[in-house]
Short mmCIF file of C-alpha atoms in Angstrom, two decimals:
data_model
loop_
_atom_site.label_atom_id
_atom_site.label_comp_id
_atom_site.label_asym_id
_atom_site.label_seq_id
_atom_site.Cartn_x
_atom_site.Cartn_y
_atom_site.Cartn_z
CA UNK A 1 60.93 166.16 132.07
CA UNK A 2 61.37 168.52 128.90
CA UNK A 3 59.91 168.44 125.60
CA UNK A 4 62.27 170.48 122.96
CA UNK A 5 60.68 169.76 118.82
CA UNK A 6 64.70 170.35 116.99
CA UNK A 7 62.19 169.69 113.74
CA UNK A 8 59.03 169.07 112.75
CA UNK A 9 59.19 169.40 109.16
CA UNK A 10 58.59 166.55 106.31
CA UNK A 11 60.49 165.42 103.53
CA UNK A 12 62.98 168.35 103.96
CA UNK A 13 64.09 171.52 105.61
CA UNK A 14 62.82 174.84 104.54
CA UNK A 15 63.45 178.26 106.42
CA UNK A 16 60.87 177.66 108.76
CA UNK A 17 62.17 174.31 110.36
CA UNK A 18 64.54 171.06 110.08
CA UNK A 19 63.05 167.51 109.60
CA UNK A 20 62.34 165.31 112.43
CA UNK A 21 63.52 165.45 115.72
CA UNK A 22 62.87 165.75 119.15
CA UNK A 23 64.26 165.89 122.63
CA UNK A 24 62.98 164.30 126.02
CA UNK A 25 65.34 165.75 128.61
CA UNK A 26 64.78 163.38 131.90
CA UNK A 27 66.79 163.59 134.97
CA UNK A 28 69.01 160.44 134.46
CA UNK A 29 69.03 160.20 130.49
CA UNK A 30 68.18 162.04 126.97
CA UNK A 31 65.90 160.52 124.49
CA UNK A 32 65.72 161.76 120.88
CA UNK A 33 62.94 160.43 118.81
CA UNK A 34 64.26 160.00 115.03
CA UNK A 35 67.06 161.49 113.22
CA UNK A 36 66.18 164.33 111.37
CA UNK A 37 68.40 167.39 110.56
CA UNK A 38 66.90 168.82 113.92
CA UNK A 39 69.41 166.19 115.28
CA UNK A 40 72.11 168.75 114.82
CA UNK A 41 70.45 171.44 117.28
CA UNK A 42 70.38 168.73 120.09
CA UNK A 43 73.96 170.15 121.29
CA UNK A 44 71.76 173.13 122.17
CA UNK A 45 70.22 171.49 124.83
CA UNK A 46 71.83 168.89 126.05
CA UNK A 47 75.09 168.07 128.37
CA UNK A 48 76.10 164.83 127.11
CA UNK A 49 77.31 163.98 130.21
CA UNK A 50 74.54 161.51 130.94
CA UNK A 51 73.24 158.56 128.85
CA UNK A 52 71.07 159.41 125.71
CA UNK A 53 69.30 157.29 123.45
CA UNK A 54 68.48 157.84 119.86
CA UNK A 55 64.98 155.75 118.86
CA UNK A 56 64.69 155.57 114.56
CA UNK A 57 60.76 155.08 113.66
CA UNK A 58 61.56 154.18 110.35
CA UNK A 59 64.04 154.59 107.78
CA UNK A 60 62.47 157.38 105.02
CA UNK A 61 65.17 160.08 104.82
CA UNK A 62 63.06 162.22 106.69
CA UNK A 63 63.64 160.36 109.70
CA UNK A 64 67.51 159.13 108.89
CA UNK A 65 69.18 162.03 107.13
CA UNK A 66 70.88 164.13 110.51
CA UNK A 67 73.12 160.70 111.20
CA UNK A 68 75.62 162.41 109.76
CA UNK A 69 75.72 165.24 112.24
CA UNK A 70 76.76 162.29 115.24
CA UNK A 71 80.15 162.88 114.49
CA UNK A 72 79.73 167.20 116.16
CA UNK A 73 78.57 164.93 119.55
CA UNK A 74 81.01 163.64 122.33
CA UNK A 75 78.30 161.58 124.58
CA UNK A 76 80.27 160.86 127.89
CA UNK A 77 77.87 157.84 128.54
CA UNK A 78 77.63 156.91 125.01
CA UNK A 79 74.80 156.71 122.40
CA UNK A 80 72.36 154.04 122.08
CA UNK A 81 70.12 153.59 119.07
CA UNK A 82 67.04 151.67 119.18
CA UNK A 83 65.03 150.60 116.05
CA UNK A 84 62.87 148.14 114.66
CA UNK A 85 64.21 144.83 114.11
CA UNK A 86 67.09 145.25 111.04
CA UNK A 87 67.51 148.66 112.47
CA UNK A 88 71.81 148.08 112.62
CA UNK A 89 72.35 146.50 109.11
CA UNK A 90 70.13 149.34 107.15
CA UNK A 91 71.85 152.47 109.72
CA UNK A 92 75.21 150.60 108.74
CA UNK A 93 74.61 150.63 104.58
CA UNK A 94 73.23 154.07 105.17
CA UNK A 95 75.88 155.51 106.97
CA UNK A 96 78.76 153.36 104.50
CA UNK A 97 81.97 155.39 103.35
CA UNK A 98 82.14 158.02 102.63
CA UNK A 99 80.19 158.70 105.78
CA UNK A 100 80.55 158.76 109.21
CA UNK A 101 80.46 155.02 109.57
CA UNK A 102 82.94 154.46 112.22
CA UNK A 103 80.84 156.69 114.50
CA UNK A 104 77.97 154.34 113.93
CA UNK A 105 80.42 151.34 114.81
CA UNK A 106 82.81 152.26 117.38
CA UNK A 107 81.09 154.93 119.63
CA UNK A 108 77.26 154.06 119.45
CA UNK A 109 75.32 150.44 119.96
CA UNK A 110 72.78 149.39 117.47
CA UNK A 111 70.05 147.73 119.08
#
């Protein structure tokens, strides 16, 4: 298992760092812990030829605002994302047009 941090700042990205992110690379799947703008580095790593699974914490910007960068990704095994309960109607209003919202709704499962 591997560890990468794509961002451990706060409220927003400076020159040392993105917001929130991070990587658990395991043998059958990826996990990503929150949706920072660290999200976008992920392609770094990762194959996306196996399952990954994106987990929100909560829904400050901090933790929400890389969604957008889904739409660089082309997961083989598709994207699941896992939140607390109400997690798909607040990702859906957050992601409305003129964002990526089809991404959110035709190539990933909110659970």
């Amino acid at each position: 298992m591997k560890v990468t941090f794509l961002g451990t700042n706060g409220w927003y990205d400076t020159i040392t760092g993105n917001t929130c992110s991070i990587l658990i690379q395991a043998e059958e799947y990826d996990i990503i812990l929150d949706a920072g703008n660290g999200l976008a580095k992920a392609d770094r790593s990762i194959t996306q030829d196996k399952p990954v699974y994106l987990f929100i914490s909560h829904f400050h910007l901090d933790h929400i605002i890389g969604l957008h960068t889904l739409v660089k990704f082309r997961f083989s095994h598709g994207l699941k994302i896992f939140g607390q309960p109400g997690t798909a109607a607040i990702l859906t209003s957050f992601v409305a047009e003129p964002s990526p919202s089809r991404l959110i709704n035709s190539r990933s499962r909110l659970k």
